[in-house]
Each structure stands twice: as structure tokens, then as C-alpha cells.
Tab-separated table of C-alpha atoms in Angstrom:
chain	number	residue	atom	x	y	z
J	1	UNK	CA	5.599	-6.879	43.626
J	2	UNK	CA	6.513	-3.512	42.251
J	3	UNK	CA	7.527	-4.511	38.899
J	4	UNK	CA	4.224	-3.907	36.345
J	5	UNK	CA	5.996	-5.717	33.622
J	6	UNK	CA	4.214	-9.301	35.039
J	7	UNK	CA	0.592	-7.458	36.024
J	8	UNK	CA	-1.666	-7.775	32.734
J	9	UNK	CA	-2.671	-4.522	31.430
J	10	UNK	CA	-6.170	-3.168	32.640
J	11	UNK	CA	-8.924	-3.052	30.783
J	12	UNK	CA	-10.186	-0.002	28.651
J	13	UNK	CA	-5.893	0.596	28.390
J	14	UNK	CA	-5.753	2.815	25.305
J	15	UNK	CA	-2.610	0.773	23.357
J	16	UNK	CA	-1.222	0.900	20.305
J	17	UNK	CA	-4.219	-1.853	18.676
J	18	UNK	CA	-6.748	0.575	19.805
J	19	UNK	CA	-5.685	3.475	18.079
J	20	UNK	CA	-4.932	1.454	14.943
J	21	UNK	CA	-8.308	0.069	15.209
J	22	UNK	CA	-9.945	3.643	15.439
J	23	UNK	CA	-7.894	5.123	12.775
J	24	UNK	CA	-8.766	1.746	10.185
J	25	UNK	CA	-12.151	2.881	11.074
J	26	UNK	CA	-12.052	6.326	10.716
J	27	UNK	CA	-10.113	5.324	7.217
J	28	UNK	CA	-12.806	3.332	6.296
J	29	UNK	CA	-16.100	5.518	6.691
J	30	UNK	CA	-13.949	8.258	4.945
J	31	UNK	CA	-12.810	5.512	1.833
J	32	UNK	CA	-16.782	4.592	1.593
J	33	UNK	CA	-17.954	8.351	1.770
J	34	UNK	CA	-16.026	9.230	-0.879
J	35	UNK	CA	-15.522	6.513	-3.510
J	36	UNK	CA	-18.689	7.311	-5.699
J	37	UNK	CA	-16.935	10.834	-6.356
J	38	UNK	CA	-13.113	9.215	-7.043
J	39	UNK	CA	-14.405	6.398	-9.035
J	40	UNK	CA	-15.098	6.809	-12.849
J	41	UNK	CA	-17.896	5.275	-14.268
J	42	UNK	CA	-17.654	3.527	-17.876
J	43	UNK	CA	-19.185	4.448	-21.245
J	44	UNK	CA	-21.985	2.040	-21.714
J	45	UNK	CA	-21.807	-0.295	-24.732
J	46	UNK	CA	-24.562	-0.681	-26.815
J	47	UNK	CA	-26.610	0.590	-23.657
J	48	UNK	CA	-25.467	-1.623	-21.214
J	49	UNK	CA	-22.962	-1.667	-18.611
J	50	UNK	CA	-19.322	-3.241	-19.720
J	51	UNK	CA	-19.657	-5.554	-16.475
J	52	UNK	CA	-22.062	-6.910	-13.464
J	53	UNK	CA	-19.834	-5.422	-11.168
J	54	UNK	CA	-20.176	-1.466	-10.381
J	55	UNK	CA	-16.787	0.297	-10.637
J	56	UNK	CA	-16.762	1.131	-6.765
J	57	UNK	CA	-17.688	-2.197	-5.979
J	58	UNK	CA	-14.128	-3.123	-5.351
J	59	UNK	CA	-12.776	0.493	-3.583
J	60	UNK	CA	-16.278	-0.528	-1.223
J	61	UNK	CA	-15.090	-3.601	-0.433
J	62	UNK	CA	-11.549	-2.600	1.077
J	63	UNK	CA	-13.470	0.154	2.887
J	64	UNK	CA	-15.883	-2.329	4.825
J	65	UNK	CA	-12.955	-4.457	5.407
J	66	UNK	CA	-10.897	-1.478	6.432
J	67	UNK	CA	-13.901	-0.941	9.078
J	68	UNK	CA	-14.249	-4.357	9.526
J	69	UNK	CA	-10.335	-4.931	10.939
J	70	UNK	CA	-10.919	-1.779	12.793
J	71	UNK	CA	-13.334	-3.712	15.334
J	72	UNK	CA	-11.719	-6.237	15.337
J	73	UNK	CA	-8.349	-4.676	16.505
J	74	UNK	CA	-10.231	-3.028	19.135
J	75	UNK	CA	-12.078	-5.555	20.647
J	76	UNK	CA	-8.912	-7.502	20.999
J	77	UNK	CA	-7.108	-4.975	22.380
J	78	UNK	CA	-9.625	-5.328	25.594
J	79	UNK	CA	-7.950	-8.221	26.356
J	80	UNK	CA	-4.486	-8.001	24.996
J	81	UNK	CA	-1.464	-7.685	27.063
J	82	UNK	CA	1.558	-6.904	25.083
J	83	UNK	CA	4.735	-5.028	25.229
J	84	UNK	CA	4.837	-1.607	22.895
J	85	UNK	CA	7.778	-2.805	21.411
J	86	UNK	CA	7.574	-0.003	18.923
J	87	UNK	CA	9.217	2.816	21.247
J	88	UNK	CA	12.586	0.272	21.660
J	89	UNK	CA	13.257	-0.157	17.700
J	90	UNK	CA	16.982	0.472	17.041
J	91	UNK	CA	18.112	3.005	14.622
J	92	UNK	CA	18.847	1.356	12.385
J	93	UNK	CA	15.196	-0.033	11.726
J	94	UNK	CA	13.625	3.654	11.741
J	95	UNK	CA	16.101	4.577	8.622
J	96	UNK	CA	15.194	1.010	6.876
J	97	UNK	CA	11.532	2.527	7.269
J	98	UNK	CA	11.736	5.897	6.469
J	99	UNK	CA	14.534	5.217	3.566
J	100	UNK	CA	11.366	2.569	2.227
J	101	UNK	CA	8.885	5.687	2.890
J	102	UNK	CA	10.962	7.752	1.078
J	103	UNK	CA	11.423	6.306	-1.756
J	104	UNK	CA	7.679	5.500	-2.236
J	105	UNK	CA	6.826	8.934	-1.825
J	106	UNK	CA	9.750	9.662	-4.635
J	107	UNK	CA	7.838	7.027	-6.424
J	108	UNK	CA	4.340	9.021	-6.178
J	109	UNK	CA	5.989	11.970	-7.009
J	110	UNK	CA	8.388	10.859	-10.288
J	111	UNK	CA	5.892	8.457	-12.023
J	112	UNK	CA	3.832	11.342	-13.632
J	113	UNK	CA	6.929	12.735	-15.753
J	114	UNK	CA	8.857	9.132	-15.776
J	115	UNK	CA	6.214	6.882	-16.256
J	116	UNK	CA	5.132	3.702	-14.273
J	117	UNK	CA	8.672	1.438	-15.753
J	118	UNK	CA	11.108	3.679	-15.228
J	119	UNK	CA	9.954	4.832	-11.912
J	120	UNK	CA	9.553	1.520	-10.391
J	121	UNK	CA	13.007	0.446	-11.734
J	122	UNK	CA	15.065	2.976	-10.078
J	123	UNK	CA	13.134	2.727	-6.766
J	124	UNK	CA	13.430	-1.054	-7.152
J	125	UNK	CA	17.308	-0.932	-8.383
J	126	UNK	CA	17.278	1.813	-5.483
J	127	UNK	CA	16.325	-0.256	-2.357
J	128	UNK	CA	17.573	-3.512	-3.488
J	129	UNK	CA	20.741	-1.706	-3.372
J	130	UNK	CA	20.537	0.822	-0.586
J	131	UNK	CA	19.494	-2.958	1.523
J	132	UNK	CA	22.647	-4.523	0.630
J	133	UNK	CA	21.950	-6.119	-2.385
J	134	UNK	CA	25.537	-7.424	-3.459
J	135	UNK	CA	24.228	-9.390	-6.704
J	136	UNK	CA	24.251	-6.293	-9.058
J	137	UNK	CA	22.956	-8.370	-11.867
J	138	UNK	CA	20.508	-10.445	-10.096
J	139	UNK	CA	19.592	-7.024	-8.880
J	140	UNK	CA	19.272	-5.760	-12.431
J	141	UNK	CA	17.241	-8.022	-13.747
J	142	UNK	CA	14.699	-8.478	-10.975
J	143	UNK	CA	14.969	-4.538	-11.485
J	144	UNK	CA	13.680	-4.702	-14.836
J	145	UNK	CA	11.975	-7.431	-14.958
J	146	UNK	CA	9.391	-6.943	-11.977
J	147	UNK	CA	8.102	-3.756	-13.632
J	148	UNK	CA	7.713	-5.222	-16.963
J	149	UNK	CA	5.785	-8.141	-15.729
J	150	UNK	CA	3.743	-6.194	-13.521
J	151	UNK	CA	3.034	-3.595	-16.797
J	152	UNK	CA	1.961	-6.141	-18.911
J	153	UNK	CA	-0.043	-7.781	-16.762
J	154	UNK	CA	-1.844	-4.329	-15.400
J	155	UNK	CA	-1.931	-2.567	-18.834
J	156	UNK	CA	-2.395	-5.691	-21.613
J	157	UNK	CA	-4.511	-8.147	-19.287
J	158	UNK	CA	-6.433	-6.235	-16.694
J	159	UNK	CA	-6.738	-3.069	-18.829
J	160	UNK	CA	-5.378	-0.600	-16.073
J	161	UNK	CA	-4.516	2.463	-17.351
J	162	UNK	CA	-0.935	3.380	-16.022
J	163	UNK	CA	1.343	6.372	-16.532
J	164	UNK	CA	3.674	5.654	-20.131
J	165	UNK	CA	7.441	6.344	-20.005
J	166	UNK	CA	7.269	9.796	-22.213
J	167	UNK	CA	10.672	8.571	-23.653
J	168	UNK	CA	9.271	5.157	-25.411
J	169	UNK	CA	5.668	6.677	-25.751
J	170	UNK	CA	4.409	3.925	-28.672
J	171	UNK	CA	6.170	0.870	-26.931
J	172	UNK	CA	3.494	-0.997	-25.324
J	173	UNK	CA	5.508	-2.504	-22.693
J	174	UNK	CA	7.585	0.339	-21.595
């Protein structure tokens, strides 16, 4: 019995749940340290808070369940046997990734001077396209359409402040 592909892996193993699990809970701590500073607060009206709900309630939240998932991924890596599977990807799979990276940092980086719209159309008309989308006008229109919905809904309803298109700068919905 040389092969150690049917022994279970021992316990205290250091795998690729553990690390995840430290790192959601180093993310976490961090994310609660600093939201207070990150978060603005609102003007008061007529002296009393807009809502019952603190601003950083919700930033809070995903840190204590950022912490929260972090335990739990490392107490079940004590007893998980798995396979890193990770290390046998194809190469194809690593571009699909990083291409998707990519373009989301291009995203971060574009929707300052191109506003929210624009920018999420071209990386949406982007990817659709670079993943073999072969329905250009389906394509299109879920490339508009997706960012429009998602504007009006985040600007008009929820009152999210979100980066105009400097082209259209008094149409609400672009």
C-alpha cells in the first residue's frame, strides 16, 4: 500500500480550506476595524437620523460573516479529505479566469472617467463575446440592458450614488 491517494489526509494537514479560512478571517477583523472610517455618516433630518439602521451596520455584517465562514472552513478542513484539484486546471480555465480578472480590474479602473453604463457595457459586451457568445444581438441587448436595469434600480430606487457617464451627464438613466 504505497499509493497515498486512498489514505485520508492527517489531521492538522494545512490544505487549501485552511488557508481560505484564515485569510476570510484575517479579511474580516480588517473589514470590521476599519468600516467606521470608510463609511459616511448621513446629515440628520430635522435632528434625527434618516434610518434605524447605522450606515456600517450592513459593511459589519459581511465582516462577521466573513469571520464567521472563516471558522467554519477551518474546522472542516480537520476532517476533510479532498483532492487539490486546483494545481491540475487546464489552460484554458486559468485564461477564462484571469481574462474575467482582467476585465474587472479594467472595470475598476475605466468607471471613474466612463461612468458606471458605459463601463459595464463594454466589459459585459466584452466577455459575453471573448466566451463565445455567437448571438451578437442577444448579446447586445443583454449588454445594454443589464446595466440600465441595474442603474435604475441602484440610483432611482435604492438611492446609491454611482459614477454618471460624463457624455449624457443630465440623463438620469445613463
Amino acid at each position: 500500500m504505497s499509493d497515498t491517494g486512498d489514505r485520508p489526509a492527517s489531521r492538522g494537514v494545512v490544505n487549501f480550506n485552511t488557508v481560505f479560512g484564515i485569510l476570510g478571517i484575517v479579511i474580516g477583523i480588517v473589514l470590521f476595524i476599519i468600516t467606521p472610517d470608510q463609511v459616511e455618516r448621513p446629515r440628520l433630518l430635522f435632528g434625527q437620523k434618516p434610518s434605524g439602521l447605522d450606515p456600517d451596520f450592513f459593511p459589519r455584517l459581511v465582516a462577521i460573516l466573513f469571520v464567521i465562514t472563516g471558522v467554519w472552513l477551518i474546522w472542516r478542513a480537520r476532517v476533510l479529505v479532498e483532492e487539490n484539484r486546483i494545481l491540475n486546471l487546464d489552460k484554458e480555465a486559468v485564461t477564462n479566469v484571469l481574462v474575467t480578472l482582467a476585465g474587472f480590474l479594467l472595470l475598476a479602473l475605466v468607471m471613474p472617467q466612463l461612468g458606471f453604463v458605459l463601463s459595464s457595457i463594454i466589459l459585459l459586451a466584452g466577455l459575453s463575446t471573448f466566451y463565445g457568445n455567437r448571438h451578437f444581438m442577444a448579446g447586445a441587448a443583454i449588454s445594454i440592458g443589464v446595466p440600465l436595469i441595474f442603474y435604475n434600480i441602484l440610483r432611482v430606487w435604492l438611492q446609491v450614488v454611482l459614477p454618471q457617464n460624463p457624455f449624457f451627464p443630465n440623463i438620469l438613466w445613463f
